[in-house]
Coordinates of C-alpha atoms in Angstrom, one line a residue:
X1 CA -22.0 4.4 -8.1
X2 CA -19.5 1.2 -8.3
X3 CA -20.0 -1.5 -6.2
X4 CA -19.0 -5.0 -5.9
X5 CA -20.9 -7.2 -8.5
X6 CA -22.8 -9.6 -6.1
X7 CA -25.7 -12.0 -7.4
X8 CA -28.1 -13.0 -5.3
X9 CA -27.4 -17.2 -4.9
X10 CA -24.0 -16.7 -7.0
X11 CA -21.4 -18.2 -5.1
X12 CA -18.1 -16.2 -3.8
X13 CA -16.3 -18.7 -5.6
X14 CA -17.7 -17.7 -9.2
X15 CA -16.9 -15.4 -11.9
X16 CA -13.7 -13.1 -12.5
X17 CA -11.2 -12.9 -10.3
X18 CA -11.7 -8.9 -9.8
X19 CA -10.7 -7.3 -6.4
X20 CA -14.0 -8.2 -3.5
X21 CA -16.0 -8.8 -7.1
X22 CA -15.7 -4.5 -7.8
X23 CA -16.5 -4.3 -11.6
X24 CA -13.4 -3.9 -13.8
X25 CA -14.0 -1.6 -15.9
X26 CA -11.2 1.8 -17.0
X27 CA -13.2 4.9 -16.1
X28 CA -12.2 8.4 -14.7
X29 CA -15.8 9.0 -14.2
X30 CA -17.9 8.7 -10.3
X31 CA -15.2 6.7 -9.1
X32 CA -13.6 7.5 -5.2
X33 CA -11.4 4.7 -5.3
X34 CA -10.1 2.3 -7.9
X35 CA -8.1 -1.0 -7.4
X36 CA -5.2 -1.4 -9.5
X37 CA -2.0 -3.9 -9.7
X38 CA 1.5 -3.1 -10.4
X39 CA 3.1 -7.0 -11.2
X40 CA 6.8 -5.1 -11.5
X41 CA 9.4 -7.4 -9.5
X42 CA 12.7 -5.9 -11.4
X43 CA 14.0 -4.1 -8.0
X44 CA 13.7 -7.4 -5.7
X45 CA 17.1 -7.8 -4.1
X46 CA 16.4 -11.0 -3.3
X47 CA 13.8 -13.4 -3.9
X48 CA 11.5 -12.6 -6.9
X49 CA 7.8 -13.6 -8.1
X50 CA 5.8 -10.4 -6.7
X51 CA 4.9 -9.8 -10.0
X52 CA 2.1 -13.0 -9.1
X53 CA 1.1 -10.5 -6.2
X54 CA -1.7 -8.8 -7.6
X55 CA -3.7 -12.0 -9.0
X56 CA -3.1 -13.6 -5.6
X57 CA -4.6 -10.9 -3.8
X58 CA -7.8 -10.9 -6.2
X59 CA -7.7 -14.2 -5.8
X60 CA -8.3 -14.3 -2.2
X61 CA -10.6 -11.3 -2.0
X62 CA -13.4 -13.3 -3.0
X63 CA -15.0 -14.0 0.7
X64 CA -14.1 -9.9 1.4
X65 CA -17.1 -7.8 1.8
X66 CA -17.4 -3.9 2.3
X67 CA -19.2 -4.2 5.1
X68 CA -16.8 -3.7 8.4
X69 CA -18.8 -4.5 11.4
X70 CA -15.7 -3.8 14.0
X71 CA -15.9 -0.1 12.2
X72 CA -19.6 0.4 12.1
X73 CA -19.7 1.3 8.4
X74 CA -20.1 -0.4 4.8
X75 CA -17.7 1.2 2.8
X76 CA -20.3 0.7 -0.6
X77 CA -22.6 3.0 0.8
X78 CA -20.2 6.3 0.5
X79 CA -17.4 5.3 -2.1
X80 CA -17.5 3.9 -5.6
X81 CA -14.9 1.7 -6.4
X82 CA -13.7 -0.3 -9.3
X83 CA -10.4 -2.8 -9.8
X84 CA -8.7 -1.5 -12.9
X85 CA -6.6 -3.9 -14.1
X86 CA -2.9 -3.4 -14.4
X87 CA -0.5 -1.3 -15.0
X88 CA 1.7 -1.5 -18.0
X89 CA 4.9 -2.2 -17.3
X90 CA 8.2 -2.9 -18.5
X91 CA 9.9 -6.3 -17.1
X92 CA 13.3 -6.2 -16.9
X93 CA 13.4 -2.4 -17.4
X94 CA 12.7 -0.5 -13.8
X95 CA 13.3 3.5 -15.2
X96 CA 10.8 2.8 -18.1
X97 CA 8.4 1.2 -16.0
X98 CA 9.2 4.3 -13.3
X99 CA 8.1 6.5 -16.3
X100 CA 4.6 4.7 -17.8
X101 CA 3.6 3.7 -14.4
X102 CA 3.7 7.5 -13.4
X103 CA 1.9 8.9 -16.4
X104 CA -0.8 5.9 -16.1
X105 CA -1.5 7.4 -12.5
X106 CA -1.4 11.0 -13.5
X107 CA -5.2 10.9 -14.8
X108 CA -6.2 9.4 -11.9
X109 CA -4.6 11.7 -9.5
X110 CA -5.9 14.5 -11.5
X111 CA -9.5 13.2 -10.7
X112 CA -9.8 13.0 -7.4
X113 CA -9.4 9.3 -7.6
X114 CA -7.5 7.5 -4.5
X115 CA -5.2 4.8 -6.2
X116 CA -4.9 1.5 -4.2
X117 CA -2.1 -0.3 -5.9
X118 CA -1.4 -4.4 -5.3
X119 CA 2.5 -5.0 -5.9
X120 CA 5.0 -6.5 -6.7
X121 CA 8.1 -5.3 -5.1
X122 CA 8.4 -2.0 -2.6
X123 CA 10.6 -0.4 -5.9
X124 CA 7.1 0.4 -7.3
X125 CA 6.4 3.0 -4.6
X126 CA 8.9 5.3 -6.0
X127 CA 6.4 6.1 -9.2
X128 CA 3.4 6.1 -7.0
X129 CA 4.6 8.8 -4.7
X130 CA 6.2 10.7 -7.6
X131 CA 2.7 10.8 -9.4
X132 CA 1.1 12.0 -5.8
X133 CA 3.8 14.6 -5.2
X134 CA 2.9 16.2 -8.7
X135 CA -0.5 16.3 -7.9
X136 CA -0.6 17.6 -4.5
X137 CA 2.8 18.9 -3.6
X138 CA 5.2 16.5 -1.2
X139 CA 3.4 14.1 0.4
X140 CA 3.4 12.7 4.0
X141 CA 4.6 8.7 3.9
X142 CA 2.5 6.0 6.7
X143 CA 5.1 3.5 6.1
X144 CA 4.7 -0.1 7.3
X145 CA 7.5 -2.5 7.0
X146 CA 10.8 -4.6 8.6
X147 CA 12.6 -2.5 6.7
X148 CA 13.5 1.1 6.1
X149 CA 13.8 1.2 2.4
X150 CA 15.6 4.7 2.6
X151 CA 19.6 3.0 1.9
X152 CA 21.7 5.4 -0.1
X153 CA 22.1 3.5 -3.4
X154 CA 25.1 1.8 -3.6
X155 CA 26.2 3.5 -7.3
X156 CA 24.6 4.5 -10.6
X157 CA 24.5 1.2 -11.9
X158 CA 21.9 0.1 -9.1
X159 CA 20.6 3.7 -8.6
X160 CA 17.1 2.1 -8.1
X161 CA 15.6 -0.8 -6.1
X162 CA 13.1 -1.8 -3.5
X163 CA 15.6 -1.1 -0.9
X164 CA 15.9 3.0 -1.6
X165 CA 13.3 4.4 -2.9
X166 CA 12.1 6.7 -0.4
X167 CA 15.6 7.8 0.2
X168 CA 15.1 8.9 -3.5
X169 CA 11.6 9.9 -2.2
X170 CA 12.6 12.6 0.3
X171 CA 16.0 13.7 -1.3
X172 CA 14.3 14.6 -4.9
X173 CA 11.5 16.5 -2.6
X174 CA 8.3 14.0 -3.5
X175 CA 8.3 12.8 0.4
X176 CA 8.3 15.5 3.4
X177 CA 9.9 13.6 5.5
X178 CA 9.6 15.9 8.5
X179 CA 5.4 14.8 8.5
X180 CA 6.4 11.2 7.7
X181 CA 6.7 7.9 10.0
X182 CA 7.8 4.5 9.5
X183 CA 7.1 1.5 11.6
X184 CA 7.8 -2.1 12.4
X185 CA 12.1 -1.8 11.0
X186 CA 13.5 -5.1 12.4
X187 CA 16.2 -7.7 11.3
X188 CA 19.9 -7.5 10.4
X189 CA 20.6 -4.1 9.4
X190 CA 23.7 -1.8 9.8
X191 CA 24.3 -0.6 13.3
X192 CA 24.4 2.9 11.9
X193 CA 21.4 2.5 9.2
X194 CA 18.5 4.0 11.4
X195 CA 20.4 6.9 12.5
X196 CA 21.2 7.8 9.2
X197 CA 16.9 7.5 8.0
X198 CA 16.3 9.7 11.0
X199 CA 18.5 12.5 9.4
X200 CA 16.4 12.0 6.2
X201 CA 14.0 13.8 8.8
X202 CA 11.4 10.0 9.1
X203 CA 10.2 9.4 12.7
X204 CA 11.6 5.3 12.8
X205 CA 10.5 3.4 14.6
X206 CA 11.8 -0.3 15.3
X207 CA 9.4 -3.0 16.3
X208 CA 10.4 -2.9 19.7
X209 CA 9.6 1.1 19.7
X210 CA 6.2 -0.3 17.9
X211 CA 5.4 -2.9 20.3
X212 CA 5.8 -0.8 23.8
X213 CA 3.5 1.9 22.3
X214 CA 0.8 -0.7 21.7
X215 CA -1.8 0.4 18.5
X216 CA -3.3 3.1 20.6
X217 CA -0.8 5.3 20.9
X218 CA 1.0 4.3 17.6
X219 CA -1.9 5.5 16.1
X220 CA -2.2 8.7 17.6
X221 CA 1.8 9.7 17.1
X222 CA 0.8 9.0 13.2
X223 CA -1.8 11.5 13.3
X224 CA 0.1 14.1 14.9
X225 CA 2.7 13.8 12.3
X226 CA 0.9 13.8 9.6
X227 CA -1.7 16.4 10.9
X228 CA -3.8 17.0 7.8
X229 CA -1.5 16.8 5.3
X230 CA -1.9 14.5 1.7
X231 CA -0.9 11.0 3.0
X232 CA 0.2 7.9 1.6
X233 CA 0.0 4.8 3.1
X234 CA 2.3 1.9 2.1
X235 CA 2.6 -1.5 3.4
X236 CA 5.0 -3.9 3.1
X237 CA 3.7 -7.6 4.0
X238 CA 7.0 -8.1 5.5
X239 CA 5.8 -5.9 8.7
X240 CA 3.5 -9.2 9.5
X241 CA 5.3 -12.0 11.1
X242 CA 6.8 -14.6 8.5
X243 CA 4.2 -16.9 10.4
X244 CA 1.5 -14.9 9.1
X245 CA 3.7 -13.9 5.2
X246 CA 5.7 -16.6 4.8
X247 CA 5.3 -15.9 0.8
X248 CA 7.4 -12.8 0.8
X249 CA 10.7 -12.3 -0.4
X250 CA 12.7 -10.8 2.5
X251 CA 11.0 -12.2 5.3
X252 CA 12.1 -10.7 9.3
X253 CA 10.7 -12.6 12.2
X254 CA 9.6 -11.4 15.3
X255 CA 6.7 -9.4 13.7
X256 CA 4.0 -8.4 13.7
X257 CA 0.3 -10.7 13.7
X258 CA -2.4 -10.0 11.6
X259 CA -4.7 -8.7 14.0
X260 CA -2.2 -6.4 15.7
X261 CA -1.8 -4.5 12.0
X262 CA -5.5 -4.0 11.5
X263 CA -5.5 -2.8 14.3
X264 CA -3.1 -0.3 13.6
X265 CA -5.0 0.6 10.4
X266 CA -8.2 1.0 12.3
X267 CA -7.0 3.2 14.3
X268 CA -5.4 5.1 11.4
X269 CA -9.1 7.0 10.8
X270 CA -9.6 10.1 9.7
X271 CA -5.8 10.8 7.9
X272 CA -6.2 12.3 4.6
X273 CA -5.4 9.3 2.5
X274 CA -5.2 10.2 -1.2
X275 CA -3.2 7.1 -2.5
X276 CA -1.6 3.9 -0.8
X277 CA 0.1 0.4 -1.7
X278 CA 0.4 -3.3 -0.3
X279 CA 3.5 -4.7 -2.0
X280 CA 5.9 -7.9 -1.8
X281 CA 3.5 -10.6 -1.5
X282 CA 5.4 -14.1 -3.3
X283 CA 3.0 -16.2 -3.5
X284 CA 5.2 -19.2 -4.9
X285 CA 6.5 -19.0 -1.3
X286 CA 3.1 -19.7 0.3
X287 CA 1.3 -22.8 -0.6
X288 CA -1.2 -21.8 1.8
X289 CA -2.4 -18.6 0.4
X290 CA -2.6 -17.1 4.0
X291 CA -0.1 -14.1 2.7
X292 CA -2.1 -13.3 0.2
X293 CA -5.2 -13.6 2.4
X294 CA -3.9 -11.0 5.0
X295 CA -3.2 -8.8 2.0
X296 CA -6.7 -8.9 0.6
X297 CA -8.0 -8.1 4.1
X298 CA -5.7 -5.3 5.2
X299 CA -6.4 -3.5 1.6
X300 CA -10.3 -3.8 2.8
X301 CA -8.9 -2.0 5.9
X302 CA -7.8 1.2 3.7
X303 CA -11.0 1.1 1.7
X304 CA -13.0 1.5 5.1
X305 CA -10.3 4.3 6.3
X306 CA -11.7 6.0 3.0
X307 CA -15.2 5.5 4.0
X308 CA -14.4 6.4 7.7
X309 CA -13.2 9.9 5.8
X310 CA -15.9 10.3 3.2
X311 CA -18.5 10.1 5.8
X312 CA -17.0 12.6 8.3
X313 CA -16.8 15.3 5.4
X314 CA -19.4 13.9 2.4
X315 CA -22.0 11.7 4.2
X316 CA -23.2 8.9 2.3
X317 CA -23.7 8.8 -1.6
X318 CA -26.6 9.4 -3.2
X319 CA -28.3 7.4 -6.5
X320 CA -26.3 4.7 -8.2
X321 CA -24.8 4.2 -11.4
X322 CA -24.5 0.7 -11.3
X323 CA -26.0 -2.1 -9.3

């Protein structure tokens, strides 16, 4: 089994940046989960530089542990993880990096592996749902963000781009939207632009909608849409407060804080999550590193959701393959 690579009197500080100190290493074999960036920024509409996202997010893993005291489990004790590396990718070139990006996940889809991708911009979902749909048929979208990402493109020219891909998603049949829900849509958007998701088929709703429901029963209208269908979870920064992201590129305020979204994970416990994504962290915007930070914790947050699940149907692991 993979764990996190921890020396007894090694400071947190030391060593390769990997993901919480998981072992990189490129193996198909007794792994659950597997850590993996995607530093693609070509279908940022406005500000670029999430292609830095995934080494900031490593980078501020280091204090991250798998234990989860507010959930009662420690997520090394039933999953074996590892961080990757990257993805190839294509700068400059988003249709090429579409393609490679989906044939690098295909292998691990096809083992029972649960990608958990660092972005880059919210473009790079379009591959990751598009591998998951060919594995296990249309998938149900968790979708966290300001913004709806489901615009019709505008023509041919700028057919793809962080701002449409799961319009793409449901109208090429990779997303069912009727078991999908999206959550925290805020900011200047057309008057008519929520309407028209809606007749995609996605429950939207706005952050007001989100706030007056409180995590409780947020939580429990994602389940009952999704029921137990395959699930992917993608979350765009952007849902936090700019307070709490100010190093994203399309920043919305009157957000969300950190703890209310972890909350809304936590809650989010026995889904079927077989993939998910945290995408648009800049961190050239941040100086603190606090946007990265709150990315490093909330992708903790889906490990234990996979722990949360492995227990309920596996129970723990047995042996180990490495220390």
């Amino acid at each position: 089994m993979y764990r996190p690579l921890l020396e007894k009197g090694k400071p947190a500080f030391a060593g390769v940046r990997t993901f919480m100190h998981l072992p990189h290493i490129q193996t198909l074999e007794n792994v659950d989960y597997a850590i993996i960036g995607n530093p693609f920024d070509t279908g940022a509409g406005y500000a670029v530089g999430t292609r830095f996202g995934p080494s900031a997010i490593r980078e501020m893993s280091q204090r991250i542990r798998t234990t989860n005291p507010a959930q009662g489990i420690d997520s090394s004790e039933y999953l074996s993880g590892i961080d990757y590396g990257d993805f190839s990718i294509y700068p400059g070139y988003i249709e090429q990096t579409y393609e490679t990006v989906q044939q690098q996940l295909a292998p691990i889809y096809a083992n029972g592996i649960v990608p958990i991708i660092l972005g880059g911009d919210h473009s790079i979902s379009y591959p990751h749902i598009k591998a998951a749909a060919e594995q296990y048929g249309p998938i149900s979208l968790v979708h966290f963000d300001s913004h709806s990402d489901a615009w019709e493109p505008m023509d041919e020219i700028r057919k793809y781009s962080h701002g449409n891909m799961f319009y793409h998603g449901v109208k090429e049949g990779w997303i069912n939207a009727e078991t999908s829900i999206q959550m925290g849509m805020r900011g200047h958007s057309s008057l008519t632009h929520y309407e028209e998701t809606r007749e995609l088929g996605f429950d939207l709703l706005t952050t007001d909608d989100v706030k007056k429901l409180g995590p409780e029963l947020l939580c429990q209208r994602v389940k009952d849409r999704v029921g137990d269908t395959p699930v992917f979870l993608t979350f765009d920064i952007d849902f936090l407060d700019p307070v709490f992201a100010p190093g994203t590129g399309t920043p919305e305020v009157g957000g969300f804080t950190t703890y209310e979204a972890i909350q809304m994970i936590r809650g989010l416990g026995g889904i079927r999550l077989i993939g998910c994504d945290l995408v648009e962290v800049l961190p050239d915007r941040d100086p603190t590193r606090v946007t990265a930070l709150n990315a490093a914790s909330i992708v903790a947050e889906f490990i234990t959701l996979l722990a949360l699940y492995r227990r309920s149907t596996k129970g723990a692991l047995a042996g180990s393959i490495t220390g």
